[in-house]
Coordinates of C-alpha atoms and ligand atoms in Angstrom, one line a residue:
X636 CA 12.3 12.9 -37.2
X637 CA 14.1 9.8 -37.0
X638 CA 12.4 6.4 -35.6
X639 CA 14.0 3.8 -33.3
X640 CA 13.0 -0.3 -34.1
X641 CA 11.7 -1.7 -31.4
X642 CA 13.7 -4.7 -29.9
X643 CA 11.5 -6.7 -28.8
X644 CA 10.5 -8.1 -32.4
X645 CA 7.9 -7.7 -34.7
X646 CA 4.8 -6.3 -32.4
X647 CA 1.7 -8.2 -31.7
X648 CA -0.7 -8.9 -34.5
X649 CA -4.2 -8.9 -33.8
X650 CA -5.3 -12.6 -33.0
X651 CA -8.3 -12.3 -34.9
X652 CA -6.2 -13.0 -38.2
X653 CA -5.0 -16.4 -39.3
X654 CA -1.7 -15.2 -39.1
X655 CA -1.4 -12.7 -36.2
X656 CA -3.1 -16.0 -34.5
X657 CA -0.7 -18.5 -35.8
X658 CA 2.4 -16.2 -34.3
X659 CA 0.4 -16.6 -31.1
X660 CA -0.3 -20.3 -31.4
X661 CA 3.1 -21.3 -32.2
X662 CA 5.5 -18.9 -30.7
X663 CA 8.1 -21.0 -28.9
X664 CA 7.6 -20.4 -24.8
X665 CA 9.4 -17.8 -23.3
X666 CA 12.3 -18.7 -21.2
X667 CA 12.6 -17.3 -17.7
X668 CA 15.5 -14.7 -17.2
X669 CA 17.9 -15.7 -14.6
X670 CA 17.1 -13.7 -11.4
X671 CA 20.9 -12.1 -10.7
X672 CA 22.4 -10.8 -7.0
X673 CA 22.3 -7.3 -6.4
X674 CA 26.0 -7.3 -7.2
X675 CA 25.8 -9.3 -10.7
X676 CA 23.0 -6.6 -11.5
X677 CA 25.1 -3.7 -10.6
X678 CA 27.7 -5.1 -12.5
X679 CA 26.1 -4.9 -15.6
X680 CA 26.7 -2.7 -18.6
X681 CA 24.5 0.2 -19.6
X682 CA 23.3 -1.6 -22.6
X683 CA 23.1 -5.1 -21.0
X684 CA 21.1 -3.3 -18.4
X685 CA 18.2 -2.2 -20.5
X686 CA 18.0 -5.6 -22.4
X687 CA 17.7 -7.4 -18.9
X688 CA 15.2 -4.6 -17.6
X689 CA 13.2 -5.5 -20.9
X690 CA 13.2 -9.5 -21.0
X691 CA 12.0 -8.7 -17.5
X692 CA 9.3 -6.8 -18.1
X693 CA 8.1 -9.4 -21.3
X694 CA 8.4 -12.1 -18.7
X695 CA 5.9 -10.6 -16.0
X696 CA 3.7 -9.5 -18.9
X697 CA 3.1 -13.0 -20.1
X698 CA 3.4 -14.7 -15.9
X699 CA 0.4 -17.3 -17.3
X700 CA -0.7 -19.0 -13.8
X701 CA -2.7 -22.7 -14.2
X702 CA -5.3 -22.1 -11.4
X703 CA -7.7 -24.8 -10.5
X704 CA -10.8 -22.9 -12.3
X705 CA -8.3 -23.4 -15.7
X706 CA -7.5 -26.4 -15.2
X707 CA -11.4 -27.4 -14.9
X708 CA -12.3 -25.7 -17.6
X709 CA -9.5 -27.0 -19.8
X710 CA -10.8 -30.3 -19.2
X711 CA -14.2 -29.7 -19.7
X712 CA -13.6 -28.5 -22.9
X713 CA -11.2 -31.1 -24.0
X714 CA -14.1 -33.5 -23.5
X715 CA -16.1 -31.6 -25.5
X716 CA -14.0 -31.5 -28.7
X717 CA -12.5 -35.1 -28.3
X718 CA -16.2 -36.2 -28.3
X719 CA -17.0 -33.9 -31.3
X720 CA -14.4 -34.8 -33.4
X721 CA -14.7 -38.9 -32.7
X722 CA -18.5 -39.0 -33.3
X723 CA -19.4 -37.5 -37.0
X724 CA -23.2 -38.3 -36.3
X725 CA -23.7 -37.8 -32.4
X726 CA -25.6 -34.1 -31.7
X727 CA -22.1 -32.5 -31.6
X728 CA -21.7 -29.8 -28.5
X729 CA -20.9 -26.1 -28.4
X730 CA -19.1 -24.6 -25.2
X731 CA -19.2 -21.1 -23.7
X732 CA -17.3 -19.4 -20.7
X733 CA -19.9 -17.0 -19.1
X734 CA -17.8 -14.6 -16.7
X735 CA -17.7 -10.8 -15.6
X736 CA -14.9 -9.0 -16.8
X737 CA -11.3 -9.3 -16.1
X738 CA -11.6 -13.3 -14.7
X739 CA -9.3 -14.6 -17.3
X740 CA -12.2 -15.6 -20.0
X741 CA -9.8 -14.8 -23.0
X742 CA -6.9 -16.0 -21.4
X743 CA -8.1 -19.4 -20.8
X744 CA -10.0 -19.8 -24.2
X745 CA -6.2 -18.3 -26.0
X746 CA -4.4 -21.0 -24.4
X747 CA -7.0 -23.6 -24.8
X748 CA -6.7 -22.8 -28.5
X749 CA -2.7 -22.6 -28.8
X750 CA -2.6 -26.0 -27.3
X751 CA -5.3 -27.3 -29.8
X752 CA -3.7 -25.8 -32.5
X753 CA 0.1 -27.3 -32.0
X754 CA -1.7 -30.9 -31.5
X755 CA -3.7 -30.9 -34.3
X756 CA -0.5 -29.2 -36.7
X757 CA 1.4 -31.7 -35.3
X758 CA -1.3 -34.7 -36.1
X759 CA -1.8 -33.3 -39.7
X760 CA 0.7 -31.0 -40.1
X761 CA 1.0 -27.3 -41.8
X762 CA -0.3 -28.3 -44.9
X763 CA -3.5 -29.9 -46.0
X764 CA -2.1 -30.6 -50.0
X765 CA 0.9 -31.6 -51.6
X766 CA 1.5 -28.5 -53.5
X767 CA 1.3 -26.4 -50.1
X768 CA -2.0 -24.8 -51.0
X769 CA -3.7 -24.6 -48.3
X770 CA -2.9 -24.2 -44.9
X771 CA -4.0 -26.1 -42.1
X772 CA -6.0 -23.6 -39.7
X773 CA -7.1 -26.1 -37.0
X774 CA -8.4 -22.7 -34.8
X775 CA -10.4 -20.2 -36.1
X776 CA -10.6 -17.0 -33.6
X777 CA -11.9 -13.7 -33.5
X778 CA -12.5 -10.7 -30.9
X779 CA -15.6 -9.2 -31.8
X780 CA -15.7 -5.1 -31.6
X781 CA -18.2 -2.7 -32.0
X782 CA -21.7 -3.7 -32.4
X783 CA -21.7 -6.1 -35.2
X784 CA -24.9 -8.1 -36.4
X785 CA -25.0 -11.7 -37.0
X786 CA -23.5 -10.9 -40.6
X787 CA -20.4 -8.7 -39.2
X788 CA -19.7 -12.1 -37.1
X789 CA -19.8 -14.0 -40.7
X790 CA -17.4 -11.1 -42.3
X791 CA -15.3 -11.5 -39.0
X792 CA -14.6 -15.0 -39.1
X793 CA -14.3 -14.8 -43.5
X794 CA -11.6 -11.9 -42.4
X795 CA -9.3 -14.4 -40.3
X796 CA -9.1 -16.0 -43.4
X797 CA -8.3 -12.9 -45.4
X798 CA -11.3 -14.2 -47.6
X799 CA -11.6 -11.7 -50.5
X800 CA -15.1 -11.0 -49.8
X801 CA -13.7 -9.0 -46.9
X802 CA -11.6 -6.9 -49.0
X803 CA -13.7 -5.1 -51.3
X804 CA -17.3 -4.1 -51.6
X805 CA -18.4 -7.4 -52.3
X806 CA -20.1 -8.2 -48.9
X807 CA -22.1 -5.4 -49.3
X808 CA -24.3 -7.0 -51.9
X809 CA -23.6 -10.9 -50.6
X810 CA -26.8 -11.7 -48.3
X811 CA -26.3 -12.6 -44.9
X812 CA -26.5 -16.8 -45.8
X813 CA -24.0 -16.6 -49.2
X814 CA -21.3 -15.1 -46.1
X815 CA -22.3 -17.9 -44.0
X816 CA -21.9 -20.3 -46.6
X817 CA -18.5 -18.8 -47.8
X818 CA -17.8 -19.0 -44.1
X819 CA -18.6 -22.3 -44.0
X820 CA -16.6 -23.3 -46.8
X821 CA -13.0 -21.4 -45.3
X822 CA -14.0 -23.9 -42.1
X823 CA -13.9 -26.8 -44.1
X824 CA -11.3 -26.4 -46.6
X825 CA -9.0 -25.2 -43.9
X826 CA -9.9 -28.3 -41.6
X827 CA -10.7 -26.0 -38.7
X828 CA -12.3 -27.7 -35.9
X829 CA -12.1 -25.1 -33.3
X830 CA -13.9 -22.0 -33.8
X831 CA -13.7 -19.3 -30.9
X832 CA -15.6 -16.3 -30.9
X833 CA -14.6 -13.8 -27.9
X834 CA -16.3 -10.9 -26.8
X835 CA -19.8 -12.4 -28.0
X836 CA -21.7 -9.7 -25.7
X837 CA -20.8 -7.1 -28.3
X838 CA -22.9 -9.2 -30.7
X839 CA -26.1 -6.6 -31.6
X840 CA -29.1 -7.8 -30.0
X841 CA -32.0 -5.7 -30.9
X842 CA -34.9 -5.8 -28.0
X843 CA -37.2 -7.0 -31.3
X844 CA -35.5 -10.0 -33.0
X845 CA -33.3 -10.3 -29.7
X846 CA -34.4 -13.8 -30.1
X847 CA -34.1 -14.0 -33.8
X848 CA -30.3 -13.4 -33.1
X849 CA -30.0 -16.1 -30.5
X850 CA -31.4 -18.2 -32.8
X851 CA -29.4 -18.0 -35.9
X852 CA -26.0 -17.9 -33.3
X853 CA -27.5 -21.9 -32.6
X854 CA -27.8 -22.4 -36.5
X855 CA -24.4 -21.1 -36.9
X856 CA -22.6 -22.9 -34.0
X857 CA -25.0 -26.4 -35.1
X858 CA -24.1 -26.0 -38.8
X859 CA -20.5 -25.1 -39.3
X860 CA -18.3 -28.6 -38.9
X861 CA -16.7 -27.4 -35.9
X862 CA -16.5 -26.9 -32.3
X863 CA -17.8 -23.5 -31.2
X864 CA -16.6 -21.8 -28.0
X865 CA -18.1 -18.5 -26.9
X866 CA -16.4 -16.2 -24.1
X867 CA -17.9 -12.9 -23.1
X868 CA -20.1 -11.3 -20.0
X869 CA -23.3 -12.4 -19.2
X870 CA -24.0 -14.3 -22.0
X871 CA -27.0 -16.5 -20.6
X872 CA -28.9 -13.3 -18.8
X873 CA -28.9 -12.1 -22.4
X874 CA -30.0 -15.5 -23.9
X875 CA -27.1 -15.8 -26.2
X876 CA -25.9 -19.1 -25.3
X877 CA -27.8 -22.0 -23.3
X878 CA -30.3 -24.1 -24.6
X879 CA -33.3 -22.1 -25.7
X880 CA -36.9 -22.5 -25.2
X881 CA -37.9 -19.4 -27.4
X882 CA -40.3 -19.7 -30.4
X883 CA -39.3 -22.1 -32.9
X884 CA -35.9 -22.9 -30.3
X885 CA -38.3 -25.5 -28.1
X886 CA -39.0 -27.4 -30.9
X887 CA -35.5 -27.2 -32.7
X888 CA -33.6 -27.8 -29.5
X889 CA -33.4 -31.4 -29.9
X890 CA -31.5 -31.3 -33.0
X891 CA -29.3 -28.6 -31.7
X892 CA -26.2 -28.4 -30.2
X893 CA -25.9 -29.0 -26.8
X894 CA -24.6 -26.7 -24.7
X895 CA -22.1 -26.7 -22.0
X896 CA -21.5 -23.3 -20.0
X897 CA -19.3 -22.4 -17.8
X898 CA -18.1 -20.2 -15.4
X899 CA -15.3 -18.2 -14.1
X900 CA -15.3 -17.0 -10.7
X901 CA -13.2 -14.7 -8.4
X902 CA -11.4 -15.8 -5.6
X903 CA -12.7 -15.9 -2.3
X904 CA -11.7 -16.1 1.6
X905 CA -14.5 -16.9 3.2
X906 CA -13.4 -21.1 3.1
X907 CA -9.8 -22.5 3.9
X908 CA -10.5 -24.2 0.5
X909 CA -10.7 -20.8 -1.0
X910 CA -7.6 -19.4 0.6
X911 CA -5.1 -21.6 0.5
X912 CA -6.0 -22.1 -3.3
X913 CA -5.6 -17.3 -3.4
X914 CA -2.1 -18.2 -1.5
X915 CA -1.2 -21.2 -4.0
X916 CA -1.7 -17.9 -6.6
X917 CA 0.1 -15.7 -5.1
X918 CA 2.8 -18.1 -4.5
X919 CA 2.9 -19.4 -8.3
X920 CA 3.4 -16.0 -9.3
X921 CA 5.9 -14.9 -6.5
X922 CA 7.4 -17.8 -8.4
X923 CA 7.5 -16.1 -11.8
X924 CA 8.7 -13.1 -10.9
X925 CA 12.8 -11.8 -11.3
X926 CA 13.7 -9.3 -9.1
X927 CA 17.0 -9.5 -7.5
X928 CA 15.7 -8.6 -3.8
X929 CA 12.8 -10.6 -4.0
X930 CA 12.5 -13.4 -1.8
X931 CA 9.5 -16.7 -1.8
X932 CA 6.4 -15.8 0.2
X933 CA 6.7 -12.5 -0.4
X934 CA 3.8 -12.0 -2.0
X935 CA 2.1 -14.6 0.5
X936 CA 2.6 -12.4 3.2
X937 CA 0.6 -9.9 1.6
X938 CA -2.5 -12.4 1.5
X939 CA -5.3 -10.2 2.7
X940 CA -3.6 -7.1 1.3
X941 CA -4.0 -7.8 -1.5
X942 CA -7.0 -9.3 -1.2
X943 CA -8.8 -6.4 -0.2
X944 CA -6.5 -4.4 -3.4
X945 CA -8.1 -6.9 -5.8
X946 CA -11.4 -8.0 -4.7
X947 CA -10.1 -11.7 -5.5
X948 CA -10.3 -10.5 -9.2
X949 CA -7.5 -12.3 -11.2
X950 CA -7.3 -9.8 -13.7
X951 CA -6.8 -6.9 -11.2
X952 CA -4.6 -9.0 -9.0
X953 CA -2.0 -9.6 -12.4
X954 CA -2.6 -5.4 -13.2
X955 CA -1.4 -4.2 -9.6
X956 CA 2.1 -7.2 -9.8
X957 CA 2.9 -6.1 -12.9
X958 CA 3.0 -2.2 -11.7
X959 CA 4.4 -2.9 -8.8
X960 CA 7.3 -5.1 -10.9
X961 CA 7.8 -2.8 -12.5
X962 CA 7.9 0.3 -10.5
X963 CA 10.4 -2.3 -8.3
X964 CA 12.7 -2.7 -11.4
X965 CA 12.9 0.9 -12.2
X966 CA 13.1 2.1 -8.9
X967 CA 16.1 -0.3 -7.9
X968 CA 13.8 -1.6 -5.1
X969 CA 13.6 -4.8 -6.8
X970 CA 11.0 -6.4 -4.2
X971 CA 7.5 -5.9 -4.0
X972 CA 6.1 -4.7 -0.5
X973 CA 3.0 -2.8 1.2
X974 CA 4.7 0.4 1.2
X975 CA 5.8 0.1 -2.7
X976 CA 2.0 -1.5 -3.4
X977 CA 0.3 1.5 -1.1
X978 CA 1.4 4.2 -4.0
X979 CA 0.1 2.0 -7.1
X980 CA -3.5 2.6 -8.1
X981 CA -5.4 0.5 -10.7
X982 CA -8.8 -0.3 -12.3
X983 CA -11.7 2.3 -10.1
X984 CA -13.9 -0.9 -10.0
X985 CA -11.1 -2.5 -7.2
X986 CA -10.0 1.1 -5.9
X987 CA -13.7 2.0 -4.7
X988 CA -14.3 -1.6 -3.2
X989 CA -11.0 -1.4 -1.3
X990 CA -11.4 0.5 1.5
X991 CA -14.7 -1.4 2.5
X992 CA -13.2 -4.6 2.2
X993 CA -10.1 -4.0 4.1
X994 CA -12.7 -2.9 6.8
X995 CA -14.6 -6.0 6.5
X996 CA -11.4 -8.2 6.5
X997 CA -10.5 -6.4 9.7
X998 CA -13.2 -7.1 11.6
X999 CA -13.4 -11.2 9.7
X1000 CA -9.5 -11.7 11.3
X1001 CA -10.4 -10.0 14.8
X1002 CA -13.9 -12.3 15.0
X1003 CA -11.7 -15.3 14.1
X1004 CA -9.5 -14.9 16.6
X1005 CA -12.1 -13.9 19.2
X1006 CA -13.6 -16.9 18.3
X1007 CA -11.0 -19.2 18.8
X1008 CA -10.3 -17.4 22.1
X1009 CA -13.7 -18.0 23.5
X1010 CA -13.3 -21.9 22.1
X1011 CA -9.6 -22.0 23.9
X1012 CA -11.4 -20.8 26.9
X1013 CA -14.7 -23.4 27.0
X1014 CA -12.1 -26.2 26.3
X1015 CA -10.3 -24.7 29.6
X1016 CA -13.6 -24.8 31.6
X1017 CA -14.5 -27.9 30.4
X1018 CA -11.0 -29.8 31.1
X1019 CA -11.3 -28.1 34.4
Ligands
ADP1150 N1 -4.5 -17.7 -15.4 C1 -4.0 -16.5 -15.5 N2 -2.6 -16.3 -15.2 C2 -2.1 -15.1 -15.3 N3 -2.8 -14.0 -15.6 C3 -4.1 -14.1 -15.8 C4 -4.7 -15.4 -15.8 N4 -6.1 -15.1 -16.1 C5 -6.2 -13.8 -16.3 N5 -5.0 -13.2 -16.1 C6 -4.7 -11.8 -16.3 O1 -5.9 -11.1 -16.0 C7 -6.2 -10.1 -17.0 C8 -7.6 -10.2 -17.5 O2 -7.7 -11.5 -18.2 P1 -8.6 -11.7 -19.4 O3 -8.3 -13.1 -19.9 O4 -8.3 -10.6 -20.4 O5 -10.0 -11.5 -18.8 P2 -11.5 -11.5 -19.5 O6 -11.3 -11.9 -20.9 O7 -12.3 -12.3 -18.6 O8 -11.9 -10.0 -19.4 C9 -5.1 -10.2 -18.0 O9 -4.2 -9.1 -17.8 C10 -4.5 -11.5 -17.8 O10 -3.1 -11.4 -18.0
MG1151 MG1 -11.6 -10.9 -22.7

C-alpha cells in the first residue's frame, strides 16, 4: 500500500493543546487566490489545476465574515479583559457566550483568542525567561468532550499544558483541588490571562449536586488569575454561568466574579434592520468567494432563498456556500445559482424548516406588496 503526503501542510492539531493552539494563533492569514477568466483557467496545466482547485477550497473553508453580532461581542469582551488585567484588586469578571448550536460561538471566541494571543506575544514576547524556559501561553483553550466532571475540566486545561500529571496514572490518585492547584500553577507560570473553555454544556451536571458543580465552575473562574470565557448551549437554563442565588452562591456572590453573558442570535427578516444587515452577509461572502463565473450580488439575489435554505442560521448558511463552491468548482459551473443550490442538501434541522418557511416568506412578500398597493391606492383617493 503506498501513501500520498498531503499538500496542504501538516494537518490541523487539536486547539485544545498549547501547541495545536499556538499554530492556530499565529498562522500568518491566508491570502486570497486570484479569481482567473474562464480562459486563464482553461489554460492551466493539469497539475497547476489541482493546486488552484485546492487553495480554492482552503480559502472558502476559512471565508471568516465580521458581522455586527462579532463585532459586539468582540468589544464587549475586550472591555472585560482590559479592565481585568488593569485592576489587580477590583472583583475581576468572567464572560460567557450563551447560543444554540451552529451561530458561530467557537468561531468568535477562536478569533477573539488568536487576536489576544498575537498582542500579548507581541507585548511580552515568546518567552517569559532568559534561558527560553518557559513559554509565554497568554491563551489557554480547550473543547470539552464527553461528559467530564469538574476534575476532567482541571485534567483538560493541565493537558494543554502537556502537564505530566496528564500523562500517567498520576491524576488518578491527585484529588480534585491538588489538579486545580497544579492547574493553577501552569496559569501563572505561563502568564496566561485568557482562559476559554468551549463546549461547557458537556460539563456533567448531576440532577443532585447540579448546583455543587455550578458552584465550584464560580470558584474556579474567581480563583485562577485569569479571564474566563465560557461558550456552549444553554448555559444559563442549566445554571452554569450567570450570577447564582443557590445555597451558599447568594451569600458568596459578592465576592465572586461578575458575570457578563452574551448572546448569539440568528438572522432575521422580519425588520429592514435585519435584512439589509443578512444582505451585507451574503454580500461579504460573495466577496470571498473565487470562482471564475461568479459575478457580485450573486449571492444577494438569492436573499430569501437562502433564507428560507438556512433559517438565518450562520452556521448552515457557511455549510450550504461551501457545498455549493464547491460542487461549482468541480463541476466547471463555477457560479453559484438556485438550480446548482436546489440539488445540495445539508444539516435535517434547516432541511425540515425549509419548506415551511419558504411558504411563510411567500405569503410575507405577496402581503407586502398588497400592502403597499392598498397604501398607493388611499394616497390616490386621498390626492384625488
Ligand atoms: N463570522 C463567521 N464567518 C464565517 N463563518 C462563520 C462565522 N460564524 C460561524 N461561521 C460558520 O458557521 C459554522 C458554525 O460555527 P461555530 O463557530 O462552530 O458555531 P457554534 O460553536 O456556535 O456551534 C462553522 O462552519 C463556521 O465556519
Ligand atoms: Mg462550537
Amino acid at each position: 500500500m503506498t501513501t500520498t503526503q498531503p499538500q496542504a501542510g501538516p494537518r490541523q492539531r487539536s486547539l485544545s493543546t498549547y501547541e495545536g493552539w499556538n499554530d492556530f494563533a499565529e498562522r500568518p492569514p491566508r491570502t486570497r487566490p486570484d479569481t482567473l477568466s474562464p480562459e486563464q483557467l482553461a489554460a492551466l496545466s493539469t497539475q497547476e489545476r489541482v493546486e488552484y482547485d485546492l487553495a480554492r477550497r482552503q480559502w472558502h473553508a476559512n471565508i471568516l465574515l465580521r458581522t455586527r453580532q462579532v463585532q459586539e461581542i468582540e468589544l464587549q469582551l475586550g472591555d472585560i479583559l482590559d479592565s481585568n488585567l488593569q485592576d489587580a484588586d477590583r472583583v475581576k469578571s468572567a464572560a460567557a457566550i450563551d447560543a444554540p448550536p451552529a451561530l458561530g460561538k467557537s468561531t468568535v471566541v477562536n478569533n477573539f483568542g488568536r487576536v489576544f494571543h498575537q498582542q500579548r506575544i507581541a507585548e511580552a514576547g515568546e518567552w517569559l525567561d532568559q534561558d527560553r524556559d518557559v513559554r509565554h501561553l497568554p491563551v489557554c483553550h480547550v473543547t470539552l468532550t464527553g461528559r467530564p466532571t469538574i476534575k476532567g475540566l482541571h485534567m483538560m486545561i493541565l493537558g494543554f499544558y502537556a502537564h505530566p500529571a496528564t500523562a500517567g496514572i498520576l491524576h488518578r490518585s491527585m484529588a480534585g483541588r491538588d489538579l486545580a492547584r497544579a492547574a493553577a500553577e501552569c496559569i501563572e507560570r505561563h502568564d496566561t490571562r485568557l482562559v476559554i473553555v468551549d463546549d461547557l454544556h458537556f460539563l456533567r451536571m448531576n440532577t443532585r449536586d447540579g448546583v455543587e458543580v455550578a458552584n465550584q465552575l464560580k470558584w474556579l473562574s474567581n480563583e485562577y488569575n485569569a479571564t474566563f470565557l465560557f461558550a456552549g448551549v444553554a448555559l444559563r437554563k442549566r445554571g452554569l454561568v450567570g450570577e447564582g442565588q443557590t445555597g451558599e452562591g447568594a451569600a458568596m456572590a459578592q465576592t465572586f466574579r461578575r458575570w457578563t453573558v452574551l448572546s448569539l442570535e440568528p438572522f432575521t427578516l422580519t425588520h429592514k434592520r435585519g435584512r439589509d444587515e443578512w444582505d451585507r452577509l451574503l454580500f461579504g461572502i460573495d466577496q470571498a468567494l473565487v470562482l471564475t463565473d461568479g459575478r457580485d450580488g450573486m449571492l444577494v439575489d438569492l436573499s430569501r432563498y437562502l433564507f428560507a435554505r438556512t433559517t438565518g442560521n450562520i452556521g448552515s448558511l457557511m455549510d450550504l456556500i461551501r457545498r455549493g463552491a464547491s460542487r461549482a468548482i468541480r463541476t466547471g459551473r463555477e457560479r453559484i445559482d438556485r438550480e446548482l443550490l436546489d440539488d445540495i442538501r445539508i444539516d435535517e434541522g434547516a432541511e425540515t424548516e425549509r419548506r415551511e418557511l419558504e411558504a411563510k416568506l411567500e405569503r410575507q412578500i405577496r402581503n407586502q406588496r398588497a400592502g403597499r398597493r392598498r397604501k398607493n391606492q388611499d394616497g390616490e383617493a386621498a390626492a384625488a
